[in-house]
Amino acid sequence: MKTKLMGTTAVLFLATSLPAGAAEWTVRVGGFMEQYVGYAGIDAPGPGDFDGIDSKQDAEVWFLPSITLDNGIKIGANIQLEAFQGGDQIDEAFMQIDGSFGQILLGSENSAGYKMTYAAPDVTFLNVNSGSFSFFVPFSGTLPSGIQLADDTFRRTLQTTYLENVGNNDAQRFTYFTPRFAGFQLGVSYARDALQDTNLQIDRDNPPAGNVGGGNQISDIFDIGANYVNSFGDIDVAVSGRWGTANGEGATTDDPTIWSAGLNLGYAGFTIGGSYAEQSGAGLVNGESWDAGVSYETGPWGFSFTYFHGENVDNENPGTDEENDQYLLGAAYTVAKGVKLNGYLGYMEFDEDLSDGGVGNGDDLDAYIIGTGMIINF
């Protein structure tokens, strides 16, 4: 690891010591806004009425300064402001260095393996893999009735194949991507700990207390990803694989490990594909997930059908499982550059082996969503 850090330091010194000449800084403002309007019909355990039509949203504004040096190296930053008020006002914030040597990211960002993953095609922005069903359906957390449903969803197997180890998210990382050669690219990441949005230095033998699903208890988070993208005549191929591990010392886990693989095949406007992911050595967060789907795009139109299945250990009843199945039929129409309309029909089924307290059948939930939406990317 010391050798890798010394190599990164050398590149940084080279990039910052050479004159920028007549180059000038440019600052681009970008981002996105998603606006959903949908009706949800929900059969949830216990009392409570969650049915009805609603409007939901998600939005970010990105500040992207950059400068290109005389030697061709480009230095910039990516600072993402959450435009929808929530718990995390600034999302990712990292420095980016690009050149013939590849790309270096330094700061708060997802891991290399996460960023290089391919999964099932989906033309919607509601999605079922790391999607937004939870905007309309309360399948995660505790219902007003006190019944506990899905645990450990974000960046974990119950909701995605785009995993982060023990659900750590946007930790302060060192990430390096090689140049793409003959279709192949490799990426590696390292984070000392899983803390986000802080420069606090922690004792890795006595990490902060908290739910193991939060990822705070792990350290020395290493991730490696690779993908291959190429075309053979009229057939497009994209394959990805990744593996990651972390130090669980001082936590209630072993040394947790994740891995995943994904595949997309495209021909004449059709794309079929899917992915599989697994988390192990992480106690209550252990599980597996997979998705599969098909899409067709022609001109401004796109259509897709995608299925996702995820499962992990039921926190209320260790030794049993909870599962999440989601189906999504969608259509998309590109109105103009960066403006897309969506229509979608989705169904989800959340199941537990046992109810809270280990008595009786599981606290299950079924729901459907029908709606439309618009996304703008600028």
Coordinates of C-alpha atoms in Angstrom, one line a residue:
M1 CA 0.0 0.0 0.0
K2 CA 2.9 2.4 0.8
T3 CA 4.2 1.9 -2.8
K4 CA 0.8 2.8 -4.3
L5 CA 0.5 5.9 -2.2
M6 CA 4.0 7.0 -3.1
G7 CA 3.1 6.5 -6.8
T8 CA -0.1 8.6 -6.4
T9 CA 1.9 11.3 -4.6
A10 CA 4.4 11.4 -7.5
V11 CA 1.6 11.9 -10.0
L12 CA 0.1 14.7 -7.9
F13 CA 3.4 16.4 -7.6
L14 CA 4.1 16.2 -11.3
A15 CA 0.6 17.5 -12.2
T16 CA 0.7 20.5 -9.8
S17 CA 4.4 21.5 -10.4
L18 CA 4.1 22.1 -14.1
P19 CA 2.9 25.5 -15.4
A20 CA -0.6 25.9 -16.7
G21 CA 0.6 28.4 -19.3
A22 CA -2.3 30.3 -20.8
A23 CA -4.8 27.7 -19.6
E24 CA -7.8 29.1 -17.8
W25 CA -10.2 27.6 -15.3
T26 CA -13.6 26.6 -16.5
V27 CA -16.5 26.0 -14.1
R28 CA -19.5 24.1 -15.4
V29 CA -22.7 23.7 -13.5
G30 CA -24.7 20.5 -14.2
G31 CA -27.0 18.1 -12.4
F32 CA -30.4 16.5 -12.7
M33 CA -33.9 16.7 -11.4
E34 CA -36.3 13.8 -11.4
Q35 CA -40.1 14.4 -10.8
Y36 CA -42.4 11.5 -10.3
V37 CA -46.2 11.3 -10.3
G38 CA -47.7 8.0 -9.4
Y39 CA -50.4 5.9 -7.7
A40 CA -49.4 3.2 -5.3
G41 CA -51.7 0.4 -4.0
I42 CA -50.1 -1.1 -0.9
D43 CA -51.0 -4.1 1.2
A44 CA -48.9 -3.6 4.4
P45 CA -49.0 -5.5 7.7
G46 CA -50.9 -4.0 10.6
P47 CA -53.1 -0.9 10.5
G48 CA -52.4 2.1 8.3
D49 CA -53.4 3.5 4.9
F50 CA -50.5 4.1 2.4
D51 CA -52.5 4.0 -0.8
G52 CA -52.9 7.0 -3.1
I53 CA -51.5 9.3 -5.7
D54 CA -48.4 11.3 -4.8
S55 CA -45.6 13.4 -6.3
K56 CA -42.0 12.6 -5.4
Q57 CA -38.7 14.1 -6.5
D58 CA -34.9 13.8 -6.4
A59 CA -32.4 16.4 -7.6
E60 CA -28.7 17.4 -7.4
V61 CA -26.7 20.4 -8.6
W62 CA -23.1 19.7 -9.6
F63 CA -20.2 22.2 -9.6
L64 CA -17.5 21.1 -12.0
P65 CA -14.3 23.3 -12.1
S66 CA -11.4 22.1 -14.3
I67 CA -8.2 23.2 -15.9
T68 CA -5.9 21.6 -18.5
L69 CA -2.2 21.9 -18.0
D70 CA 0.3 22.4 -20.9
N71 CA 1.3 18.7 -20.5
G72 CA -2.3 17.6 -21.2
I73 CA -3.1 16.6 -17.7
K74 CA -6.6 17.8 -16.6
I75 CA -7.3 18.6 -13.0
G76 CA -10.8 19.3 -11.7
A77 CA -13.3 18.7 -9.0
N78 CA -16.9 17.4 -8.7
I79 CA -19.0 18.8 -5.9
Q80 CA -22.6 17.6 -5.7
L81 CA -25.2 19.6 -3.8
E82 CA -28.4 17.8 -2.8
A83 CA -31.1 20.1 -4.1
F84 CA -33.7 18.0 -2.4
Q85 CA -33.3 18.7 1.4
G86 CA -32.4 15.5 3.2
G87 CA -29.8 14.2 5.7
D88 CA -26.8 14.7 3.4
Q89 CA -26.5 18.2 2.0
I90 CA -23.4 17.6 0.0
D91 CA -23.3 14.2 -1.7
E92 CA -20.1 13.2 -3.5
A93 CA -17.2 15.7 -3.4
F94 CA -13.9 14.7 -4.9
M95 CA -10.9 15.8 -7.0
Q96 CA -10.3 14.3 -10.4
I97 CA -7.0 14.0 -12.3
D98 CA -7.0 12.7 -15.9
G99 CA -4.2 12.0 -18.3
S100 CA -2.6 9.4 -20.5
F101 CA -1.9 7.4 -17.3
G102 CA -5.6 7.0 -16.6
Q103 CA -7.8 8.7 -14.0
I104 CA -7.3 9.4 -10.2
L105 CA -10.2 10.3 -7.9
L106 CA -9.4 11.6 -4.4
G107 CA -12.2 12.3 -1.9
S108 CA -15.8 11.3 -1.1
E109 CA -17.0 9.0 -3.8
N110 CA -18.2 5.4 -4.5
S111 CA -15.7 2.6 -5.0
A112 CA -14.1 1.6 -8.2
G113 CA -16.1 -1.7 -8.4
Y114 CA -19.4 0.1 -7.8
K115 CA -18.7 2.5 -10.6
M116 CA -17.6 -0.2 -13.1
T117 CA -20.6 -2.5 -12.5
Y118 CA -23.0 -3.4 -15.4
A119 CA -26.5 -4.6 -14.5
A120 CA -29.8 -5.3 -16.3
P121 CA -31.0 -2.6 -18.8
D122 CA -33.8 -0.3 -17.6
V123 CA -35.0 2.7 -19.5
T124 CA -36.9 4.2 -16.5
F125 CA -35.4 6.3 -13.8
L126 CA -37.6 4.7 -11.1
N127 CA -35.6 1.5 -11.5
V128 CA -35.7 -1.7 -9.5
N129 CA -32.0 -2.2 -9.0
S130 CA -30.9 0.6 -6.5
G131 CA -34.2 2.1 -7.4
S132 CA -36.8 4.5 -6.0
F133 CA -39.7 2.2 -5.1
S134 CA -39.3 3.3 -1.5
F135 CA -40.4 6.8 -2.5
F136 CA -44.0 5.3 -2.8
V137 CA -43.8 2.1 -0.8
P138 CA -42.8 2.0 3.0
F139 CA -41.0 -1.4 2.8
S140 CA -37.9 -0.2 4.7
G141 CA -37.7 0.6 8.4
T142 CA -40.5 0.7 11.0
L143 CA -44.1 1.3 10.2
P144 CA -46.3 3.6 12.4
S145 CA -47.8 0.5 13.8
G146 CA -44.3 -0.5 15.2
I147 CA -43.8 -3.4 12.8
Q148 CA -40.3 -3.6 11.5
L149 CA -39.9 -4.4 7.8
A150 CA -36.8 -4.4 5.5
D151 CA -33.4 -3.7 7.1
D152 CA -30.1 -3.0 5.4
T153 CA -31.3 -1.8 2.0
F154 CA -29.1 1.1 0.9
R155 CA -26.0 -0.2 -1.1
R156 CA -26.9 -3.7 0.2
T157 CA -28.2 -6.9 -1.2
L158 CA -31.9 -6.4 -0.3
Q159 CA -32.1 -3.5 -2.8
T160 CA -29.2 -3.6 -5.3
T161 CA -26.3 -5.5 -7.0
Y162 CA -24.4 -2.2 -6.9
L163 CA -23.0 -3.1 -3.5
E164 CA -20.7 -1.2 -1.2
N165 CA -19.1 -3.3 1.5
V166 CA -21.3 -3.4 4.6
G167 CA -23.2 -0.5 3.0
N168 CA -20.4 2.1 3.4
N169 CA -21.1 5.0 1.1
D170 CA -19.0 7.9 -0.3
A171 CA -16.1 7.3 2.1
Q172 CA -12.9 9.3 1.7
R173 CA -11.1 7.1 -0.9
F174 CA -8.1 6.8 -3.2
T175 CA -9.3 5.5 -6.6
Y176 CA -7.4 4.8 -9.8
F177 CA -8.7 3.7 -13.2
T178 CA -6.4 2.5 -15.9
P179 CA -6.7 3.7 -19.5
R180 CA -9.0 1.4 -21.5
F181 CA -6.9 -1.0 -23.6
A182 CA -8.5 -3.3 -26.2
G183 CA -11.8 -2.9 -24.4
F184 CA -10.4 -3.7 -20.9
Q185 CA -10.2 -1.3 -18.0
L186 CA -9.2 -1.9 -14.3
G187 CA -10.0 0.1 -11.3
V188 CA -8.9 0.0 -7.6
S189 CA -10.0 1.8 -4.5
Y190 CA -8.8 2.1 -0.9
A191 CA -10.5 3.8 2.1
R192 CA -9.0 3.9 5.6
D193 CA -12.4 3.8 7.2
A194 CA -16.1 4.1 6.3
L195 CA -16.8 7.5 7.7
Q196 CA -18.5 10.0 5.4
D197 CA -18.6 13.8 5.3
T198 CA -16.0 14.2 8.0
N199 CA -12.2 14.5 8.4
L200 CA -12.4 12.8 11.8
Q201 CA -9.6 10.3 12.5
I202 CA -10.8 7.2 14.2
D203 CA -9.2 4.4 16.2
R204 CA -9.8 1.4 13.9
D205 CA -9.5 -1.0 16.9
N206 CA -12.3 0.9 18.7
P207 CA -14.5 2.3 15.9
P208 CA -17.7 4.4 16.5
A209 CA -20.6 2.5 17.9
G210 CA -23.7 1.9 15.7
N211 CA -25.6 -0.6 13.7
V212 CA -23.2 -2.8 11.8
G213 CA -25.2 -2.2 8.7
G214 CA -24.0 1.4 8.7
G215 CA -20.5 0.4 7.8
N216 CA -18.8 2.6 10.5
Q217 CA -17.2 -0.4 12.1
I218 CA -15.1 -1.5 9.2
S219 CA -11.7 -0.1 8.0
D220 CA -9.1 -0.7 5.4
I221 CA -11.7 -1.0 2.7
F222 CA -10.2 -2.3 -0.5
D223 CA -12.1 -2.7 -3.8
I224 CA -11.1 -3.8 -7.3
G225 CA -13.2 -3.8 -10.4
A226 CA -12.8 -4.5 -14.1
N227 CA -14.9 -4.4 -17.2
Y228 CA -14.7 -5.1 -20.9
V229 CA -16.6 -3.1 -23.5
N230 CA -16.4 -3.9 -27.2
S231 CA -18.4 -4.5 -30.4
F232 CA -18.2 -7.5 -32.7
G233 CA -19.9 -6.6 -35.9
D234 CA -23.5 -5.7 -34.9
I235 CA -23.2 -7.2 -31.4
D236 CA -22.2 -4.9 -28.4
V237 CA -20.8 -6.6 -25.3
A238 CA -20.2 -5.2 -21.8
V239 CA -18.9 -7.4 -19.0
S240 CA -18.0 -6.4 -15.4
G241 CA -16.7 -8.1 -12.3
R242 CA -15.5 -6.8 -8.9
W243 CA -14.3 -8.0 -5.5
G244 CA -13.8 -6.1 -2.3
T245 CA -12.8 -6.8 1.3
A246 CA -12.4 -4.8 4.5
N247 CA -11.0 -5.2 8.0
G248 CA -13.7 -6.1 10.5
E249 CA -11.5 -6.0 13.6
G250 CA -13.2 -4.1 16.4
A251 CA -16.6 -4.7 14.9
T252 CA -19.2 -7.4 15.4
T253 CA -18.3 -8.9 12.0
D254 CA -15.6 -11.0 10.4
D255 CA -13.6 -9.4 7.6
P256 CA -16.5 -8.7 5.2
T257 CA -16.2 -9.5 1.5
I258 CA -18.3 -8.6 -1.5
W259 CA -18.2 -9.7 -5.2
S260 CA -20.4 -9.3 -8.2
A261 CA -20.5 -9.9 -12.0
G262 CA -22.6 -8.4 -14.7
L263 CA -23.3 -8.8 -18.5
N264 CA -25.0 -6.7 -21.2
L265 CA -25.5 -7.9 -24.8
G266 CA -26.8 -5.5 -27.5
Y267 CA -28.1 -6.1 -31.0
A268 CA -30.3 -4.1 -33.4
G269 CA -31.6 -1.8 -30.6
F270 CA -32.2 -4.7 -28.1
T271 CA -30.2 -5.1 -24.9
I272 CA -30.4 -8.1 -22.6
G273 CA -28.4 -8.4 -19.4
G274 CA -28.2 -9.0 -15.7
S275 CA -26.0 -9.1 -12.7
Y276 CA -25.3 -11.1 -9.5
A277 CA -23.8 -9.8 -6.2
E278 CA -23.0 -11.3 -2.8
Q279 CA -22.0 -10.0 0.6
S280 CA -20.4 -12.4 3.2
G281 CA -18.6 -12.1 6.5
A282 CA -20.9 -9.2 7.6
G283 CA -23.2 -10.8 10.1
L284 CA -26.8 -9.4 9.7
V285 CA -25.9 -7.7 6.4
N286 CA -25.0 -11.0 4.6
G287 CA -27.0 -11.8 1.5
E288 CA -27.2 -12.0 -2.2
S289 CA -29.0 -10.3 -5.1
W290 CA -29.5 -10.5 -8.8
D291 CA -31.4 -8.9 -11.7
A292 CA -32.3 -9.6 -15.3
G293 CA -33.9 -7.6 -18.0
V294 CA -34.4 -6.6 -21.6
S295 CA -34.8 -3.3 -23.3
Y296 CA -35.4 -2.0 -26.8
E297 CA -34.6 1.5 -28.1
T298 CA -35.5 3.1 -31.4
G299 CA -35.2 6.7 -32.2
P300 CA -36.5 8.8 -29.2
W301 CA -38.4 5.8 -27.8
G302 CA -37.2 3.2 -25.3
F303 CA -39.0 0.2 -23.6
S304 CA -37.8 -2.2 -20.9
F305 CA -38.8 -5.0 -18.5
T306 CA -36.6 -5.6 -15.5
Y307 CA -36.7 -8.0 -12.5
F308 CA -34.7 -7.7 -9.3
H309 CA -34.4 -10.2 -6.4
G310 CA -32.6 -9.5 -3.2
E311 CA -32.3 -11.2 0.2
N312 CA -30.4 -10.9 3.4
V313 CA -30.5 -11.9 7.1
D314 CA -33.6 -10.7 8.9
N315 CA -32.3 -8.4 11.7
E316 CA -35.3 -9.2 14.0
N317 CA -34.9 -13.0 13.6
P318 CA -31.2 -13.9 12.9
G319 CA -31.0 -17.3 11.2
T320 CA -34.0 -16.4 9.0
D321 CA -34.2 -14.4 5.8
E322 CA -36.1 -11.5 4.3
E323 CA -36.6 -11.2 0.5
N324 CA -37.5 -8.4 -1.9
D325 CA -38.8 -9.1 -5.4
Q326 CA -39.5 -6.2 -7.8
Y327 CA -40.8 -6.1 -11.4
L328 CA -40.8 -3.0 -13.6
L329 CA -42.3 -2.4 -17.1
G330 CA -41.3 1.0 -18.4
A331 CA -41.4 3.2 -21.5
A332 CA -39.3 6.3 -22.1
Y333 CA -39.4 9.2 -24.7
T334 CA -36.6 11.7 -25.2
V335 CA -38.3 15.1 -25.7
A336 CA -35.0 17.0 -26.2
K337 CA -31.4 16.8 -25.2
G338 CA -31.4 16.1 -21.5
V339 CA -35.2 15.9 -21.2
K340 CA -36.9 12.5 -20.9
L341 CA -40.4 11.4 -20.1
N342 CA -41.2 8.0 -18.4
G343 CA -44.2 5.8 -17.9
Y344 CA -44.0 2.8 -15.6
L345 CA -45.9 0.0 -14.1
G346 CA -44.2 -1.8 -11.2
Y347 CA -44.9 -4.5 -8.6
M348 CA -43.0 -5.5 -5.5
E349 CA -43.3 -8.2 -2.9
F350 CA -41.4 -8.1 0.4
D351 CA -41.4 -11.3 2.5
E352 CA -40.0 -12.4 5.8
D353 CA -39.7 -16.0 7.1
L354 CA -41.0 -14.9 10.6
S355 CA -42.8 -11.9 12.1
D356 CA -41.2 -9.6 14.6
G357 CA -40.5 -11.6 17.8
G358 CA -40.2 -14.9 15.8
V359 CA -43.9 -15.8 16.1
G360 CA -46.2 -16.5 13.1
N361 CA -45.8 -15.8 9.4
G362 CA -43.6 -13.0 8.2
D363 CA -44.5 -9.3 8.1
D364 CA -45.1 -9.3 4.4
L365 CA -45.9 -6.4 2.1
D366 CA -47.2 -6.3 -1.5
A367 CA -47.5 -3.2 -3.6
Y368 CA -48.0 -1.9 -7.2
I369 CA -47.1 1.5 -8.7
I370 CA -48.3 3.1 -11.9
G371 CA -47.2 6.5 -12.9
T372 CA -45.2 8.8 -15.1
G373 CA -42.3 11.2 -14.6
M374 CA -39.8 13.5 -16.2
I375 CA -36.0 13.8 -15.7
I376 CA -33.9 16.7 -16.8
N377 CA -30.1 16.4 -17.1
F378 CA -28.2 19.6 -17.6

